[in-house]
Tab-separated table of C-alpha atoms and ligand atoms in Angstrom:
chain	number	residue	atom	x	y	z
A	1	UNK	CA	118.855	66.915	107.043
A	2	UNK	CA	118.266	66.558	103.308
A	3	UNK	CA	121.061	65.489	100.986
A	4	UNK	CA	121.604	65.072	97.279
A	5	UNK	CA	124.011	63.158	95.039
A	6	UNK	CA	127.062	64.759	93.482
A	7	UNK	CA	129.073	62.930	90.797
A	8	UNK	CA	132.543	62.021	92.062
A	9	UNK	CA	133.725	59.786	89.201
A	10	UNK	CA	132.209	60.015	85.734
A	11	UNK	CA	131.389	57.063	83.511
A	12	UNK	CA	134.339	57.959	81.236
A	13	UNK	CA	136.804	58.194	84.103
A	14	UNK	CA	135.680	54.796	85.395
A	15	UNK	CA	135.786	53.077	81.992
A	16	UNK	CA	139.279	54.420	81.219
A	17	UNK	CA	140.654	53.288	84.546
A	18	UNK	CA	139.022	49.840	84.249
A	19	UNK	CA	140.742	49.416	80.842
A	20	UNK	CA	144.096	50.229	82.434
A	21	UNK	CA	143.554	47.683	85.200
A	22	UNK	CA	142.510	45.017	82.664
A	23	UNK	CA	145.706	45.557	80.672
A	24	UNK	CA	147.858	45.573	83.818
A	25	UNK	CA	146.328	42.336	85.112
A	26	UNK	CA	147.021	40.493	81.870
A	27	UNK	CA	150.581	41.813	81.797
A	28	UNK	CA	151.238	40.778	85.405
A	29	UNK	CA	149.671	37.327	85.209
A	30	UNK	CA	150.813	36.405	81.688
A	31	UNK	CA	149.021	34.077	79.282
A	32	UNK	CA	147.451	31.737	81.809
A	33	UNK	CA	143.706	31.598	82.544
A	34	UNK	CA	142.524	34.141	85.099
A	35	UNK	CA	139.632	33.567	87.478
A	36	UNK	CA	137.879	36.812	88.358
A	37	UNK	CA	136.119	36.265	91.667
A	38	UNK	CA	133.419	38.882	92.060
A	39	UNK	CA	132.345	39.939	95.533
A	40	UNK	CA	128.568	40.312	95.252
A	41	UNK	CA	126.659	42.431	94.820
A	42	UNK	CA	128.616	45.660	94.593
A	43	UNK	CA	131.475	44.510	92.350
A	44	UNK	CA	129.191	43.124	89.634
A	45	UNK	CA	129.423	46.128	87.217
A	46	UNK	CA	133.204	46.320	87.746
A	47	UNK	CA	133.542	42.591	87.014
A	48	UNK	CA	131.439	42.877	83.840
A	49	UNK	CA	133.459	45.788	82.434
A	50	UNK	CA	136.817	44.377	83.534
A	51	UNK	CA	136.108	40.978	81.983
A	52	UNK	CA	135.079	42.527	78.649
A	53	UNK	CA	138.271	44.561	78.497
A	54	UNK	CA	140.592	41.620	79.223
A	55	UNK	CA	142.310	39.490	76.621
A	56	UNK	CA	143.031	35.754	76.872
A	57	UNK	CA	141.141	33.159	78.895
A	58	UNK	CA	139.034	34.703	81.621
A	59	UNK	CA	136.633	32.838	83.899
A	60	UNK	CA	134.353	34.242	86.523
A	61	UNK	CA	132.817	33.133	89.749
A	62	UNK	CA	130.954	34.822	92.576
A	63	UNK	CA	131.210	35.012	96.332
A	64	UNK	CA	128.938	36.906	98.693
A	65	UNK	CA	129.818	38.067	102.151
A	66	UNK	CA	128.026	40.244	104.631
A	67	UNK	CA	129.618	42.799	106.850
A	68	UNK	CA	127.323	45.757	106.324
A	69	UNK	CA	123.821	44.407	105.613
A	70	UNK	CA	121.950	47.529	104.695
A	71	UNK	CA	123.430	50.257	106.859
A	72	UNK	CA	126.088	52.853	106.213
A	73	UNK	CA	128.533	51.318	108.711
A	74	UNK	CA	130.397	48.034	108.942
A	75	UNK	CA	129.049	45.539	111.486
A	76	UNK	CA	132.639	44.566	112.262
A	77	UNK	CA	132.442	40.883	111.319
A	78	UNK	CA	132.352	39.002	108.021
A	79	UNK	CA	130.098	36.078	107.150
A	80	UNK	CA	130.157	34.066	103.891
A	81	UNK	CA	126.620	34.078	102.459
A	82	UNK	CA	127.509	32.396	99.153
A	83	UNK	CA	130.772	30.593	98.449
A	84	UNK	CA	132.371	30.308	94.997
A	85	UNK	CA	131.727	27.231	92.806
A	86	UNK	CA	135.133	26.652	91.150
A	87	UNK	CA	137.918	24.695	92.833
A	88	UNK	CA	140.479	27.527	92.873
A	89	UNK	CA	143.468	25.325	93.723
A	90	UNK	CA	146.280	26.106	91.251
A	91	UNK	CA	144.374	28.960	89.586
A	92	UNK	CA	145.351	32.608	89.186
A	93	UNK	CA	142.626	34.296	91.183
A	94	UNK	CA	141.755	37.984	91.265
A	95	UNK	CA	139.269	39.057	93.930
A	96	UNK	CA	137.168	41.781	92.307
A	97	UNK	CA	135.809	44.186	94.925
A	98	UNK	CA	133.837	47.436	94.688
A	99	UNK	CA	135.455	49.281	97.565
A	100	UNK	CA	137.931	48.659	100.370
A	101	UNK	CA	136.818	50.652	103.389
A	102	UNK	CA	137.865	49.341	106.829
A	103	UNK	CA	139.770	46.503	105.115
A	104	UNK	CA	137.927	43.878	107.153
A	105	UNK	CA	136.160	42.161	104.233
A	106	UNK	CA	139.184	41.911	101.974
A	107	UNK	CA	141.437	40.674	104.782
A	108	UNK	CA	138.966	37.982	105.668
A	109	UNK	CA	138.577	36.892	102.029
A	110	UNK	CA	142.321	36.838	101.385
A	111	UNK	CA	142.892	34.704	104.468
A	112	UNK	CA	140.116	32.277	103.559
A	113	UNK	CA	141.043	31.928	99.873
A	114	UNK	CA	144.755	31.487	100.622
A	115	UNK	CA	143.892	28.289	102.512
A	116	UNK	CA	142.393	26.991	99.218
A	117	UNK	CA	145.819	27.155	97.537
A	118	UNK	CA	145.398	29.266	94.390
A	119	UNK	CA	148.498	29.621	92.176
A	120	UNK	CA	148.309	33.348	92.883
A	121	UNK	CA	145.889	35.661	94.624
A	122	UNK	CA	145.429	39.362	93.905
A	123	UNK	CA	142.857	41.970	94.816
A	124	UNK	CA	141.436	44.517	92.368
A	125	UNK	CA	139.165	47.106	93.944
A	126	UNK	CA	137.516	49.903	92.002
A	127	UNK	CA	137.664	52.206	95.017
A	128	UNK	CA	139.651	52.537	98.205
A	129	UNK	CA	139.127	54.782	101.218
A	130	UNK	CA	142.586	54.823	102.842
A	131	UNK	CA	141.417	57.109	105.679
A	132	UNK	CA	138.780	54.586	106.745
A	133	UNK	CA	141.204	51.694	107.160
A	134	UNK	CA	141.119	49.944	110.550
A	135	UNK	CA	142.733	46.742	109.229
A	136	UNK	CA	145.940	46.709	107.186
A	137	UNK	CA	144.807	45.548	103.732
A	138	UNK	CA	146.847	44.436	100.727
A	139	UNK	CA	145.187	45.651	97.508
A	140	UNK	CA	147.251	45.195	94.345
A	141	UNK	CA	145.020	47.157	91.945
A	142	UNK	CA	143.072	50.237	93.018
A	143	UNK	CA	140.915	52.141	90.555
A	144	UNK	CA	140.591	55.334	92.573
A	145	UNK	CA	141.413	56.460	96.077
A	146	UNK	CA	138.606	58.548	97.560
A	147	UNK	CA	138.113	60.384	100.836
A	148	UNK	CA	136.113	58.919	103.669
A	149	UNK	CA	132.647	59.702	102.309
A	150	UNK	CA	129.723	57.388	101.661
A	151	UNK	CA	129.377	56.747	97.922
A	152	UNK	CA	126.855	55.003	95.660
A	153	UNK	CA	126.598	53.997	92.008
A	154	UNK	CA	128.412	51.597	89.677
A	155	UNK	CA	127.354	48.709	91.933
A	156	UNK	CA	127.568	50.501	95.260
A	157	UNK	CA	124.298	50.895	97.125
A	158	UNK	CA	122.511	52.695	99.875
A	159	UNK	CA	120.129	50.049	101.167
A	160	UNK	CA	120.090	48.394	97.675
A	161	UNK	CA	119.373	51.646	95.803
A	162	UNK	CA	121.561	53.425	93.209
A	163	UNK	CA	123.560	50.329	92.138
A	164	UNK	CA	122.501	50.961	88.524
A	165	UNK	CA	124.103	54.395	88.178
A	166	UNK	CA	126.922	54.324	85.579
A	167	UNK	CA	128.971	56.758	87.690
A	168	UNK	CA	130.045	57.010	91.352
A	169	UNK	CA	128.394	59.731	93.406
A	170	UNK	CA	128.603	60.993	96.977
A	171	UNK	CA	125.864	62.260	99.253
A	172	UNK	CA	126.271	65.914	100.119
A	173	UNK	CA	124.024	67.947	102.396
A	174	UNK	CA	121.520	70.142	100.529
A	175	UNK	CA	121.235	73.762	101.526
A	176	UNK	CA	117.873	74.645	103.088
A	177	UNK	CA	116.935	76.781	100.066
A	178	UNK	CA	117.079	73.671	97.750
B	201	IMP	P1	135.137	46.959	104.515
B	201	IMP	O1	135.030	45.551	105.017
B	201	IMP	O2	134.887	47.945	105.634
B	201	IMP	O3	136.414	47.255	103.778
B	201	IMP	O4	133.914	47.231	103.573
B	201	IMP	C1	133.762	46.660	102.346
B	201	IMP	C2	132.303	46.677	101.926
B	201	IMP	O5	131.557	47.723	102.558
B	201	IMP	C3	132.205	46.986	100.457
B	201	IMP	O6	132.282	45.810	99.688
B	201	IMP	C4	130.855	47.656	100.343
B	201	IMP	O7	129.834	46.700	100.184
B	201	IMP	C5	130.655	48.345	101.669
B	201	IMP	N1	130.992	49.779	101.583
B	201	IMP	C6	132.078	50.409	102.080
B	201	IMP	N2	132.053	51.735	101.838
B	201	IMP	C7	130.911	51.959	101.142
B	201	IMP	C8	130.314	53.159	100.563
B	201	IMP	O8	130.835	54.290	100.642
B	201	IMP	N3	129.145	52.959	99.894
B	201	IMP	C9	128.527	51.759	99.772
B	201	IMP	N4	129.057	50.625	100.293
B	201	IMP	C10	130.230	50.721	100.972
């Protein structure tokens, strides 16, 4: 079956929503420094835009986990491939994620990071697929809720491709006449 990409969220829609989340985060956390903890690689464009739109002191760090490793389905377990560098004890930490799907990754990260005693811990995810949830997941800031379709762009990949697209797109089957 052949398929093609259809834009689901435009660059403008994404940028406007990211600005709203940036403002909300600063309002909720107050004047203290905020550590944005980017979940590599998918959340990298979201982190970059979010950080630029935030006021006050903002730091960033990176963590990499694997639960999918190349396919279009979760492997069902989470492994830390790269841990963050900062000591997060006493810091206001925001986990910056591209998408919450089953909820497995974010649950695992929240559990792990809580043991490291941040002053506060929040999750900001650009996308959420509520219909795909198999694990109850707490996500304080959601950019957009989408249906249970596989999406790429704005950091999200299909086997490492399409991360560079400035919009989010979904694969849809092409008609045979295409
Ligand atoms: P979860 O652990 O099932 O919530 O999955 C989270 C991770 O799966 C995300 O950080 C993405 O890397 C990947 N993922 C989930 N849905 C998609 C998708 O539609 N496109 C690309 N990657 C996805």
